Every structure is written in structure tokens, then in C-alpha cells.
Coordinates of C-alpha atoms and ligand atoms in Angstrom, one line a residue:
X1369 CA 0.5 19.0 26.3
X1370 CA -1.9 20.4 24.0
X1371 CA -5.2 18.4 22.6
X1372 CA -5.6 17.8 18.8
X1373 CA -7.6 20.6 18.2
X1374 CA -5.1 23.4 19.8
X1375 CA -2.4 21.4 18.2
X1376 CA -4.0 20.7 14.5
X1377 CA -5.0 24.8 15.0
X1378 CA -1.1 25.2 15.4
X1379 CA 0.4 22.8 12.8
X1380 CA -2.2 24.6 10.1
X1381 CA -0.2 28.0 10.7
X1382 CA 2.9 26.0 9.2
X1383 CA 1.8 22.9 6.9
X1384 CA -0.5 22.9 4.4
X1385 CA -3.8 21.6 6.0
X1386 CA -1.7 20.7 9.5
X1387 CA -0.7 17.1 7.7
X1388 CA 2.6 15.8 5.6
X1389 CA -0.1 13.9 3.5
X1390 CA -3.3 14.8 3.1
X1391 CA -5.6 11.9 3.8
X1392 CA -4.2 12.4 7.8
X1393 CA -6.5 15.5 8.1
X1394 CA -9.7 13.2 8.4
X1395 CA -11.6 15.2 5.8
X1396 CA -13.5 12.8 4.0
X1397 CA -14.5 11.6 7.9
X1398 CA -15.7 15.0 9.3
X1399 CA -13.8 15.4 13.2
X1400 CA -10.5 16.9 13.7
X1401 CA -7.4 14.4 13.5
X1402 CA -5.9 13.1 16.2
X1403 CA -2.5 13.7 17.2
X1404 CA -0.6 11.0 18.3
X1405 CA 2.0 10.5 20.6
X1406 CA 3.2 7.0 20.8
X1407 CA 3.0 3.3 20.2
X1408 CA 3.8 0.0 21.2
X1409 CA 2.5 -3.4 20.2
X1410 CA -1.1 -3.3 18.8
X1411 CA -1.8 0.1 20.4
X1412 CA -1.6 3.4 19.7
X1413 CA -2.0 6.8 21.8
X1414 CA -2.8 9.9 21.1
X1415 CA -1.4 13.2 23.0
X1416 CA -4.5 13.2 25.1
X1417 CA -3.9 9.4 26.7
X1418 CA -6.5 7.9 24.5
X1419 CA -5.9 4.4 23.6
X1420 CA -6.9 2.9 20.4
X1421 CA -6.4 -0.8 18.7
X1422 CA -4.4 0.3 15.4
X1423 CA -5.3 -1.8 12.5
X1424 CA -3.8 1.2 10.0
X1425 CA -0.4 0.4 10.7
X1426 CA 1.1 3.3 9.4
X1427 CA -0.3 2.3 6.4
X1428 CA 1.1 -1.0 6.3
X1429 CA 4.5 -0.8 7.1
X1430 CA 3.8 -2.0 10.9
X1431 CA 3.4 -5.6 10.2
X1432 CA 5.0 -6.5 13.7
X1433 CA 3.3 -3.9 15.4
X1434 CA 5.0 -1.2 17.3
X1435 CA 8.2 -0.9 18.7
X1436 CA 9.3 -4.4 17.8
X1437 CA 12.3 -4.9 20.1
X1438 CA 14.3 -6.5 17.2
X1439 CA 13.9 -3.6 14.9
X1440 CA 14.5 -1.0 17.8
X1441 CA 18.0 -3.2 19.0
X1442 CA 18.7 -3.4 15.3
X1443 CA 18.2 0.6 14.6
X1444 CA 19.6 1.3 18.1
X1445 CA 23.2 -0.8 17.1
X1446 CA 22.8 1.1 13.8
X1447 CA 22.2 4.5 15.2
X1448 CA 25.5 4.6 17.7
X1449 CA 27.4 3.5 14.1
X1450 CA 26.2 6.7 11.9
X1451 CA 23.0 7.5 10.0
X1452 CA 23.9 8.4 6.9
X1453 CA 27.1 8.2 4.8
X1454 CA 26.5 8.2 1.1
X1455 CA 28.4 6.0 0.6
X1456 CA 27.9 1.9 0.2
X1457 CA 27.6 -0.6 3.1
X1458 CA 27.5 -4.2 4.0
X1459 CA 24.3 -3.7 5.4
X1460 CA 22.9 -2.7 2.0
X1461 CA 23.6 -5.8 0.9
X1462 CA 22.5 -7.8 3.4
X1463 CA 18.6 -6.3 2.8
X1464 CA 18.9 -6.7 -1.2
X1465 CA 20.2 -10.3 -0.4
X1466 CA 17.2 -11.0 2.0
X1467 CA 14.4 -9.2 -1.0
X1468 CA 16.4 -11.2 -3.8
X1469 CA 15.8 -14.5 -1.7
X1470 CA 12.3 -13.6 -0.9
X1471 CA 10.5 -12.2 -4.0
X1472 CA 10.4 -14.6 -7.0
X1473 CA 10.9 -11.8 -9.7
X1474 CA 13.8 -10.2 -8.9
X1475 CA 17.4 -10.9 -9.4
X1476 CA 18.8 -7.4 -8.5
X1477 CA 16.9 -4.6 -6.5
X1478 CA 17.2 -0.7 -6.0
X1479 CA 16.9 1.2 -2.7
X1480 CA 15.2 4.2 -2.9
X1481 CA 13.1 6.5 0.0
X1482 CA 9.7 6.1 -1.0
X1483 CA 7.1 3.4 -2.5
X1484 CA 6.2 6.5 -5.0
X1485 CA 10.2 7.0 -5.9
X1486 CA 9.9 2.9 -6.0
X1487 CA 7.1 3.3 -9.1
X1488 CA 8.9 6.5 -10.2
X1489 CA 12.0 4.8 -11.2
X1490 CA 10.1 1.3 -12.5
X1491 CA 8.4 3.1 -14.6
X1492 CA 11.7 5.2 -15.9
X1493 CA 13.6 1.9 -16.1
X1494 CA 10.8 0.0 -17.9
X1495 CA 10.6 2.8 -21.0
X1496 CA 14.1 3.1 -21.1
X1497 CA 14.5 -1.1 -21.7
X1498 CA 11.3 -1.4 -23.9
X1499 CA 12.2 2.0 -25.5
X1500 CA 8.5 3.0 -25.3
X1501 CA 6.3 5.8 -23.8
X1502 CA 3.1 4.3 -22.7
X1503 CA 2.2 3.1 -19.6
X1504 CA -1.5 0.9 -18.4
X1505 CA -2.9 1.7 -15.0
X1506 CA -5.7 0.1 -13.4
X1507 CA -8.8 3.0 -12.4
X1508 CA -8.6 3.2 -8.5
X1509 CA -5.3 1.9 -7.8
X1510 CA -2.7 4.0 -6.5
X1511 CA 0.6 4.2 -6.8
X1512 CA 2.6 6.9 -5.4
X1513 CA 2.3 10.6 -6.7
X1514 CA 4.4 11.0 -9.5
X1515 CA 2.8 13.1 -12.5
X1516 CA 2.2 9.9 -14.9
X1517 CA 0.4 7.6 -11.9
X1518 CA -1.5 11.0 -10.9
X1519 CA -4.0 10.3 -14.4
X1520 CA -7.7 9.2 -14.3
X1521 CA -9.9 7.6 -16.9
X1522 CA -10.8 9.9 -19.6
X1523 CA -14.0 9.7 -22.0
X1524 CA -14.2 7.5 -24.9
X1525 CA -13.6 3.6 -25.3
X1526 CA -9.5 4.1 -25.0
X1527 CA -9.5 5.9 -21.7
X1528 CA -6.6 8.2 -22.6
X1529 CA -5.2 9.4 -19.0
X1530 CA -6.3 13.1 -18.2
X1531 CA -4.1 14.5 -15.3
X1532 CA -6.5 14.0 -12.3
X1533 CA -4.6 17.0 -10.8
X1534 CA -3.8 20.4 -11.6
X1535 CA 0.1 20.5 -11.9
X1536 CA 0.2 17.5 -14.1
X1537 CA 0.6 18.2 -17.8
X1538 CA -1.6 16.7 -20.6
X1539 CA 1.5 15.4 -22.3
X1540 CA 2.4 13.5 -19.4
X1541 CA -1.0 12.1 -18.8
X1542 CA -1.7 11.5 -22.2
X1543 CA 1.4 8.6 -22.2
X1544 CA -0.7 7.0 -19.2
X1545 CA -3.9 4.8 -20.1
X1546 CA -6.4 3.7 -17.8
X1547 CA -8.0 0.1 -17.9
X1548 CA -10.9 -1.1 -14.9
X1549 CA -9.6 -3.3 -12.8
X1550 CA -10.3 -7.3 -13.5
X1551 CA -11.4 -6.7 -16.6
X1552 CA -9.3 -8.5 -19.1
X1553 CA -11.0 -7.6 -22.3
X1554 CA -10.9 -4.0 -21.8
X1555 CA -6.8 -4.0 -20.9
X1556 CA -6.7 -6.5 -24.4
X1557 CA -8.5 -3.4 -25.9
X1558 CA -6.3 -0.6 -24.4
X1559 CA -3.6 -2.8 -26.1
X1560 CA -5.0 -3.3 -29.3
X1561 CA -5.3 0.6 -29.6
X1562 CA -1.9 1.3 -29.2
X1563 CA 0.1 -1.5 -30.5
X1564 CA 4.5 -1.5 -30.1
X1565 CA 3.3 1.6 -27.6
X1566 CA 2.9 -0.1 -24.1
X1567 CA 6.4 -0.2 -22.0
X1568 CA 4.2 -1.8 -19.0
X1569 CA 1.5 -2.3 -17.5
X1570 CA 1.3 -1.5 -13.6
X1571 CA -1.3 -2.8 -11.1
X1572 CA -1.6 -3.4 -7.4
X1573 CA -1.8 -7.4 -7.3
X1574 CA -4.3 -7.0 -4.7
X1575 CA -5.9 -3.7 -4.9
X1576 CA -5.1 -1.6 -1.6
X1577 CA -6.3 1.8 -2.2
X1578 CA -10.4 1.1 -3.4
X1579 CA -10.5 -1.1 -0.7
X1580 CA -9.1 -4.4 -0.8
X1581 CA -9.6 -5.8 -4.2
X1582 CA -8.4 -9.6 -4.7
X1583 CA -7.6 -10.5 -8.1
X1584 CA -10.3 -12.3 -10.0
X1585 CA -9.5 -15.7 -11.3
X1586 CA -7.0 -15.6 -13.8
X1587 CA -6.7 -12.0 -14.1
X1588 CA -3.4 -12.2 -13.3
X1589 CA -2.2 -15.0 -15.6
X1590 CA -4.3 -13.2 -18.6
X1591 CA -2.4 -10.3 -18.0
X1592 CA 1.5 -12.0 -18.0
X1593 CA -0.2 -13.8 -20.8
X1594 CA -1.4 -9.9 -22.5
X1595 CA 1.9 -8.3 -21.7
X1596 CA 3.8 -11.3 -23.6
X1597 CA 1.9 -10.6 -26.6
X1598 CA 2.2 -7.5 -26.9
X1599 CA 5.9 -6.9 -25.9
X1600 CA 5.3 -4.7 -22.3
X1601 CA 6.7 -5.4 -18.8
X1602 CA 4.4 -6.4 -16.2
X1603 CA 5.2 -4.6 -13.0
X1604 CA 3.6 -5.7 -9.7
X1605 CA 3.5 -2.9 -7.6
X1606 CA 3.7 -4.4 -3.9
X1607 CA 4.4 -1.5 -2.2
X1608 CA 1.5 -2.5 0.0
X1609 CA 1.5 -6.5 -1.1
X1610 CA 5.1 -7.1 -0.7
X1611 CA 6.0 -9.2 2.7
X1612 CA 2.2 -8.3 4.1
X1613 CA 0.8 -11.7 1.9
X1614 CA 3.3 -13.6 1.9
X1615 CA 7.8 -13.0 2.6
X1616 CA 7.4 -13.2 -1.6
X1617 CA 4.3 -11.0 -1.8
X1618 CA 1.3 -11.5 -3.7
X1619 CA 3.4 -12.9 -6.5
X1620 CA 4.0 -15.7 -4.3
X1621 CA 0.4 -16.1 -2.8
X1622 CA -0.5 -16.1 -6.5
X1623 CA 2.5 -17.8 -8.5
X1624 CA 2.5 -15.3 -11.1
X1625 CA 6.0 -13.8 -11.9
X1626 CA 6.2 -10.0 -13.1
X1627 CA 9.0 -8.8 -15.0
X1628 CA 9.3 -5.8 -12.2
X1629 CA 8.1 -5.6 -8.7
X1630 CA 7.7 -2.5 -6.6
X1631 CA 8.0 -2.7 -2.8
X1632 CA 7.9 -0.1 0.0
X1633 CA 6.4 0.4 3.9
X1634 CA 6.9 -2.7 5.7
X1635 CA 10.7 -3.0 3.8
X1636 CA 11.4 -0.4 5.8
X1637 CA 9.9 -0.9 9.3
X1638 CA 8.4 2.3 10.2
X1639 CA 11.6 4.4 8.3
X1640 CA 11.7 6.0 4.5
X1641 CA 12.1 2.6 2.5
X1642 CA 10.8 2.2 -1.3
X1643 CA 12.3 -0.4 -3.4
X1644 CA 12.2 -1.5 -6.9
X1645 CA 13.7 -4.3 -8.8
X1646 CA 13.4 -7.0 -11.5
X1647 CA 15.7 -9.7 -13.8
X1648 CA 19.0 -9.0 -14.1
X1649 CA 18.5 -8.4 -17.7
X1650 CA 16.1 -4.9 -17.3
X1651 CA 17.8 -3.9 -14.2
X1652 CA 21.3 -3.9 -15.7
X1653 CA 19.9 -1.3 -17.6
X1654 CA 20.3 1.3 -14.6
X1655 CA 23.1 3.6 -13.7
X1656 CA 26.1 3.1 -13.3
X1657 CA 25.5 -0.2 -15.5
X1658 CA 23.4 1.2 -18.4
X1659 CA 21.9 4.0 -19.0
X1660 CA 19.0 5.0 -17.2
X1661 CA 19.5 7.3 -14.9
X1662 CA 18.2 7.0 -11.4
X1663 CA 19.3 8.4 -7.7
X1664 CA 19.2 9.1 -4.2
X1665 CA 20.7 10.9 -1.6
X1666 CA 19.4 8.5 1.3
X1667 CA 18.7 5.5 -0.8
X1668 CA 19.7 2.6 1.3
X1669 CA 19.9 4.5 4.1
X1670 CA 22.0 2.6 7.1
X1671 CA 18.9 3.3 10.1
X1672 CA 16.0 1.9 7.3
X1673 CA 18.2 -0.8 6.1
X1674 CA 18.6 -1.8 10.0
X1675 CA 15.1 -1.7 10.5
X1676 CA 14.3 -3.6 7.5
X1677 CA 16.5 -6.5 8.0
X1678 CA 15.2 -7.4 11.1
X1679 CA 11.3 -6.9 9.7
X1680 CA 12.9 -9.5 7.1
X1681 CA 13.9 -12.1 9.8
X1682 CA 11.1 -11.9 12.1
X1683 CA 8.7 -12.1 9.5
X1684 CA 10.6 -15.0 7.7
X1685 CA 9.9 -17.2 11.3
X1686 CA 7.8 -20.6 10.1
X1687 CA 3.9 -19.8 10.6
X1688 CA 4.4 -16.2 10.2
X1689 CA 1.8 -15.7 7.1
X1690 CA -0.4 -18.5 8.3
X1691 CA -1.1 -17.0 11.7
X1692 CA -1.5 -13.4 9.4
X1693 CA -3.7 -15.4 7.2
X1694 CA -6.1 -16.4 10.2
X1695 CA -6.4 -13.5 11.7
X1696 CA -7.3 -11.6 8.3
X1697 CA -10.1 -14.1 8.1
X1698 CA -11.1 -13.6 12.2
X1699 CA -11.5 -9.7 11.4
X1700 CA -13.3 -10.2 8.2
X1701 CA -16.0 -13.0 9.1
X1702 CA -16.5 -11.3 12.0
X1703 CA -16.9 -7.8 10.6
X1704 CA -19.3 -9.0 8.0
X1705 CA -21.5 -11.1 10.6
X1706 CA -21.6 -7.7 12.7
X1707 CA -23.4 -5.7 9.8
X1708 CA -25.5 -8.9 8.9
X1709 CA -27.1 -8.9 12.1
X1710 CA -27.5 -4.9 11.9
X1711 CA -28.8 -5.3 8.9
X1712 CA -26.5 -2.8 7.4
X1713 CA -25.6 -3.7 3.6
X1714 CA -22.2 -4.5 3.3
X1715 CA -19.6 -6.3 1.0
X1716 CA -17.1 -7.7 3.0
X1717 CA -13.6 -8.7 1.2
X1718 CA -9.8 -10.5 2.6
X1719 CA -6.8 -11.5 1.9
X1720 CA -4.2 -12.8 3.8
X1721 CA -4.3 -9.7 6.8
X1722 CA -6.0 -7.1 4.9
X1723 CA -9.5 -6.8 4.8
X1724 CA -11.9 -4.0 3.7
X1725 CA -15.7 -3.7 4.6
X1726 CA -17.8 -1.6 1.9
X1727 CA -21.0 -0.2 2.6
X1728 CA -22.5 -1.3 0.1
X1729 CA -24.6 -4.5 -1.6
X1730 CA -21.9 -5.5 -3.5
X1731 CA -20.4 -7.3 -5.3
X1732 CA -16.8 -5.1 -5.3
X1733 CA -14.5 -6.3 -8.0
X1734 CA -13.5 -2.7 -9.8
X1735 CA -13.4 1.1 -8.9
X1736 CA -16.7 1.4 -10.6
X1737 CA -18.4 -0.9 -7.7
X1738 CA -16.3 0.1 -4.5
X1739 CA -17.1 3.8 -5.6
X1740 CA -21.1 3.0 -4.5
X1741 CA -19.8 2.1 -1.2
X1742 CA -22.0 4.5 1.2
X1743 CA -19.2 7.1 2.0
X1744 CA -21.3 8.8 4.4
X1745 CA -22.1 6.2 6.5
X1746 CA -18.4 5.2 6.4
X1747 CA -17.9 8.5 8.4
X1748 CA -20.6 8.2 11.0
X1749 CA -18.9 4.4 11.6
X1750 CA -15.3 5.6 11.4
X1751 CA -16.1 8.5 13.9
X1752 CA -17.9 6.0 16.3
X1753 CA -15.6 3.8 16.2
X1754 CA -12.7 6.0 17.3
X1755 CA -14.6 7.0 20.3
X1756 CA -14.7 3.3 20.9
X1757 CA -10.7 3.4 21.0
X1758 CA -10.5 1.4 17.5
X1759 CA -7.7 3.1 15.0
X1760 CA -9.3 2.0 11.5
X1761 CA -8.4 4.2 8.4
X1762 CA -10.5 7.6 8.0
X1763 CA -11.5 6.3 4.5
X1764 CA -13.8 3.7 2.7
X1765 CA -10.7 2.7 0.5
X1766 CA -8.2 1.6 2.4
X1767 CA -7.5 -1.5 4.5
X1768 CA -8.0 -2.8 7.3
X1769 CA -4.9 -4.5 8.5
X1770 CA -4.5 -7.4 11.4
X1771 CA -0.4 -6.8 12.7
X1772 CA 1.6 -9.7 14.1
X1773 CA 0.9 -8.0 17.7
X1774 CA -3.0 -8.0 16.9
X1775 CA -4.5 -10.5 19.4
X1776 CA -7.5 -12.5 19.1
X1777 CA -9.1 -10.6 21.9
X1778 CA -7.8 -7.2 19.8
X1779 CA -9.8 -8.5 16.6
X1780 CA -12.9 -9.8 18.6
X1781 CA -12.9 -6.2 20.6
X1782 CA -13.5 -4.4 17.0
X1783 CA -16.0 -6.9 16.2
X1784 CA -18.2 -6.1 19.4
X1785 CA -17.6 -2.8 18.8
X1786 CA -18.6 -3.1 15.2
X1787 CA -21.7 -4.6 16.4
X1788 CA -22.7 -1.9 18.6
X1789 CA -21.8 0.9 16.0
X1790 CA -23.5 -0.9 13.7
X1791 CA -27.1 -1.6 15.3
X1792 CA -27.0 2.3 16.4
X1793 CA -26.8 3.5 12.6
X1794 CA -29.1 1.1 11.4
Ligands
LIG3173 P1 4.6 6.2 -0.6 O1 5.3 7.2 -1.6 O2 3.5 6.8 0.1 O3 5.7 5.6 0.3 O4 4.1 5.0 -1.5 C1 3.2 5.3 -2.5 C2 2.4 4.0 -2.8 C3 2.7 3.2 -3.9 N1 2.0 2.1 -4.2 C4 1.0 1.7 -3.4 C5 0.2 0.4 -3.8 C6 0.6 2.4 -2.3 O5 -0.4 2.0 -1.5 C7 1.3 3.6 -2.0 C8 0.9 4.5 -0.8 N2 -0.2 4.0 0.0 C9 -0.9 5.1 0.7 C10 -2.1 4.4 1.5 N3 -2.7 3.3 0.9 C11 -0.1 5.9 1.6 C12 -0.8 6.7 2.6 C13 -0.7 8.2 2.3 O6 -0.7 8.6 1.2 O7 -0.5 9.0 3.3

């Protein structure tokens, strides 16, 4: 078998920068990617033999950890039945029954293949029943990469979108205005500037993608209570959130009911899942019921629905979330005590199992802080800490996530390691 270098050499002669999505090629982390070959549990091995702790999880999606043997019975039964028919199944059904019992906002939910199809087709279904253009996004959350999330804060007091990549047009970014997160006053003021505009206003309950962002007090409530007034839908998305806080997302952990919630990655344990849904009353609105159109050739998809029903059950098991819960707090005290005692600054933020450490002072409540986290020294820590065999993202602004297969021992490993890393870049 070839090492990652010889084969990240190879897969740049046929894919764009050797990756299927661009933050895999470690370049804001500086050392060539590593290839991977398998996982099971909390582990993960690349095609040298290396072990490494994952807390990435594929993102998220790996809330059991690897190779659950309920999801690979489930997909196994699945697989011997057919993959793909295009057609409906019973199955289907089963996994909207299990997301329609589980998430508070929705009354009827829409398969699709991806979180970013998921926030695609919300956003769609939300102009089409409001019969408005505009959409509010939050400054450093993400949600998928279709052309109306892919705007950043322009100039001026009503940050009009400007596409934040080539490709996107003006028109389309110009429909998309930006707000900083946790700020209440300035999303009242975005709505204020374009009254009977706003179809909805988007945001990543917890933010996942500065970071990990909680909420701040009553930010959620103001903004159901702002979207009320002024006539928009409020759409969690939970692509990340969904069944990692809680079975009912952060919508549960925080009582606050959207009028749409976007789900993704661990719906669809380790397979192409993204799902979107809401009160029968807007979601009638989609094909073949009303009229917004919306599609897939592999929505629903009989191997991802297997796999994500038997997420669904093993993660509906009494003590699930509170055994998540602990652990989140394990990694994070322990994370923050490390740099503490190395005297490295650092802002250390959790909720339920996802934690983020920021190099930097702190406080982290917006984009505008987390973006004077030390990215730097971020990459000097990431890189030594992969040699240490720990698996953490290759970015500042992303989580850190504990699994259902993270042990005690698992957590407290990072932590010494941490420690060590740590005192040697002080
Ligand atoms: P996908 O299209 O990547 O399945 O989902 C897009 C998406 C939507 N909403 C939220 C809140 C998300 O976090 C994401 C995707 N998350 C990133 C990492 N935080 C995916 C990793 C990658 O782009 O490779």
C-alpha cells in the first residue's frame, strides 16, 4: 500500500486538490493529509497502520462511533434486498416516522442526499410559502454550498450579502443578508431595513462551523419572537445539532420550536442522508402536494435509510444524551485546564458532546471574536497532536466531538496529550 504522500501525489492527477471537499487537504494545517483506511469504534487508521482517537466523526455523522454492529446488520439485511429503486418503501417511512416522533417541529419531513440539498430545498420551500425573496444568515455559520448560503457580510449597516465566491452571482447574493451571530438588535435592524422582504431567517442553533458557538440567553426566543413580527419562517438548521444534543436536537435542549428544521450526517449513519422538514401547513406546499418543486434521484435511499433507523434506536436508548452530555464536559474541562497550566490563552466552549478550544483570550460569542483565535498556533497543535495519534479537525472552526464509543480513558488520553503539546508551544 502506498503512504499518504505517494497516494495524495496520485489522487491530485485526478481530483481537484486530491480531496471530494476541500477542507480534507489540511491546508490551513500545513502537513500532507492522511489517507485513511479503516475504522471501528473510537479509532481510526490510516493506510500506513497509524492509529488515532477520532473525535471528527466524519464530521458528525459517527455519533456511535464506527462500524456500529446495529447499523452494519441493518445495511447488511438492506444491501442483500437492493440499493436503490426509485421508487417508495416501507422503510422510508419507518425513518420519517422515527424524525417526526423525535424533533418537536416537524409534522412531515423530506429525504434528500445531502445537509446542503437539506438547506437548498428549506430555503426553496420557505420563499415559495411566504412568497418572498430574502433570506437572514448569521456571519460564520455554514450551511451547505448552495449559491445563496455561499454570501458574506458586505459594507455598510445592512450587510447586503456579496457572493463570498466566484461563481455566485450578485443577484443571488444580494437576496441573502448577513446578521452577527447573538446579536439581536442588529437581526431586528436587518429586519427593519427590509420590511414584508424576509422569507426566513436561517441559523445553526448551536454554531458548528466558527467553533462551537452556544446560543446566548434568549437569542433564540428573541429571534421566534423577531420572525413572528415580521412575518418570516425560522429555520433551525441541525444538520450538525440534530440527534448529536439531544434525539430532538437543539430545539429540544433549548425548547424553542422553528417553523423548519434542517437535518443531515448522523440521520444517515455514515451514508448520503440530508433531511428537511417542518408543520404540515408549509410542507404541504411541496411537490406532488403544492407547488414547489423539489427532487431526488437517491432521496430516501433504502442502504441510508437502513443505516439511519438503527442510528435512530440506538441513540433513542435511556441515558443516551446524558452519558454524551458528560463526556462533552470531560473533554472540555479538561482541555481548558491543559492550556491553563501551559499558560497558553485559550477560550474553551461545550455543549452537550461538542466542544471547541480557541486560541485565544476570549470571550467567543460571534464570528467577529472566534476569528482572533490564533490560527497559527492551531496548526503547530493540530500537527502535534496527530503525531500523538489524536484525530481532531485540521481547523480552528470546527468541533471537537466525544462519540458514544469515546471512553473515558479516550478523552483523558487527549487531555495528557493536550498537556504535553501544549507546555512544548508555550
Ligand atoms: P453537507 O452538504 O456537507 O452534507 O452539509 C452541509 C452543512 C449544512 N449545515 C451545517 C450546519 C453543516 O455543518 C454542514 C456541513 N458541515 C461541514 C463541517 N462542519 C462538512 C464538512 C465538509 O465540508 O467537508
Amino acid at each position: 500500500m502506498l503512504n499518504s504522500v505517494q497516494l495524495f501525489e496520485e489522487a491530485q492527477k485526478y481530483i481537484p486538490g486530491g480531496v471530494n471537499s476541500p477542507v480534507r487537504a489540511y491546508k490551513s494545517v500545513g502537513t500532507t493529509p492522511r489517507f485513511i483506511d479503516s475504522a471501528k469504534g473510537s479509532r481510526i487508521y490510516d493506510v500506513e497502520g497509524r492509529e488515532y482517537i477520532d473525535f471528527v466523526q466524519s464530521w458528525g455523522p459517527m455519533i456511535l462511533g464506527h462500524g456500529a454492529p446495529e447499523v452494519i446488520e441493518s445495511v447488511t439485511d438492506q444491501l442483500k434486498r437492493g440499493t436503490s429503486f426509485g421508487a417508495p418503501t416501507a422503510l422510508e417511512t419507518m425513518v420519517a416516522k422515527a424524525v417526526v416522533d423525535a424533533v418537536p417541529s416537524i409534522d412531515l419531513v423530506r429525504f434528500v442526499s445531502s445537509g446542503t440539498e437539506a438547506v437548498m430545498s428549506a430555503i426553496r420551500l420557505a420563499r415559495g410559502y411566504t412568497g418572498r425573496d430574502k433570506l437572514i444568515k448569521f456571519d460564520g455559520n455554514y450551511h451547505g454550498h448552495s449559491d445563496g448560503l455561499l454570501a458574506s457580510a458586505g459594507s455598510g449597516l445592512v450587510t447586503l450579502g456579496i457572493p463570498s465566491t466566484p461563481g455566485v452571482t450578485k443577484g443571488n447574493a444580494a437576496d441573502t443578508l448577513i446578521a452577527p451571530y447573538n446579536d439581536l438588535a442588529a437581526v431586528r435592524a436587518v429586519f427593519e431595513a427590509s420590511p414584508e422582504e424576509v422569507a426566513c431567517l436561517i441559523l445553526e442553533p448551536v454554531a458548528g462551523n466558527m467553533g462551537v458557538i452556544p446560543p446566548a440567553e434568549g437569542f433564540l426566543q428573541g429571534l421566534r419572537d423577531l420572525c413572528d413580527e415580521f412575518g418570516a419562517l425560522l429555520i433551525f438548521d441541525e444538520v450538525i445539532t440534530g440527534f448529536r444534543l439531544a434525539l430532538g436536537g437543539a430545539q429540544e435542549y433549548y425548547g424553542i420550536t422553528p417553523d423548519l428544521t434542517t437535518l443531515g450526517k448522523i440521520i444517515g449513519g455514515g451514508f448520503p442522508v440530508g433531511a428537511f422538514g417542518g408543520r404540515r401547513g408549509i410542507m404541504e406546499k411541496l411537490a406532488p402536494l403544492g407547488p414547489v418543486y423539489q427532487a431526488g434521484t437517491l432521496s430516501g435511499n433504502p442502504i441510508a435509510m437502513a443505516a439511519g433507523i438503527a442510528v435512530i434506536d440506538k441513540l433513542s436508548r435511556p441515558g443516551t444524551y446524558e452519558d454524551l452530555e458528560a463526556k462533552g464536559k470531560r473533554l472540555a474541562s479538561g482541555l481548558k485546564a491543559a492550556a491553563e497550566s501551559a499558560g497558553i490563552p485559550a477560550f474553551g466552549t461545550q455543549v452537550g458532546s461538542m466542544t471547541c478550544l480557541y486560541f485565544t483570550e476570549g470571550p467567543v460569542s460571534d464570528w467577529d471574536s472566534a476569528s482572533k483565535a490564533d490560527t497559527d498556533f492551531y496548526a503547530s497543535y493540530f500537527r502535534a497532536m496527530l503525531d500523538r495519534g489524536m484525530w481532531l479537525a485540521p481547523s480552528q472552526f470546527e468541533a471537537c466531538f466525544a462519540s458514544c464509543a469515546t471512553t473515558e480513558a479516550d478523552i483523558d488520553a487527549l487531555i495528557a496529550a493536550a498537556g504535553e503539546v501544549l507546555s512544548e508551544l508555550a
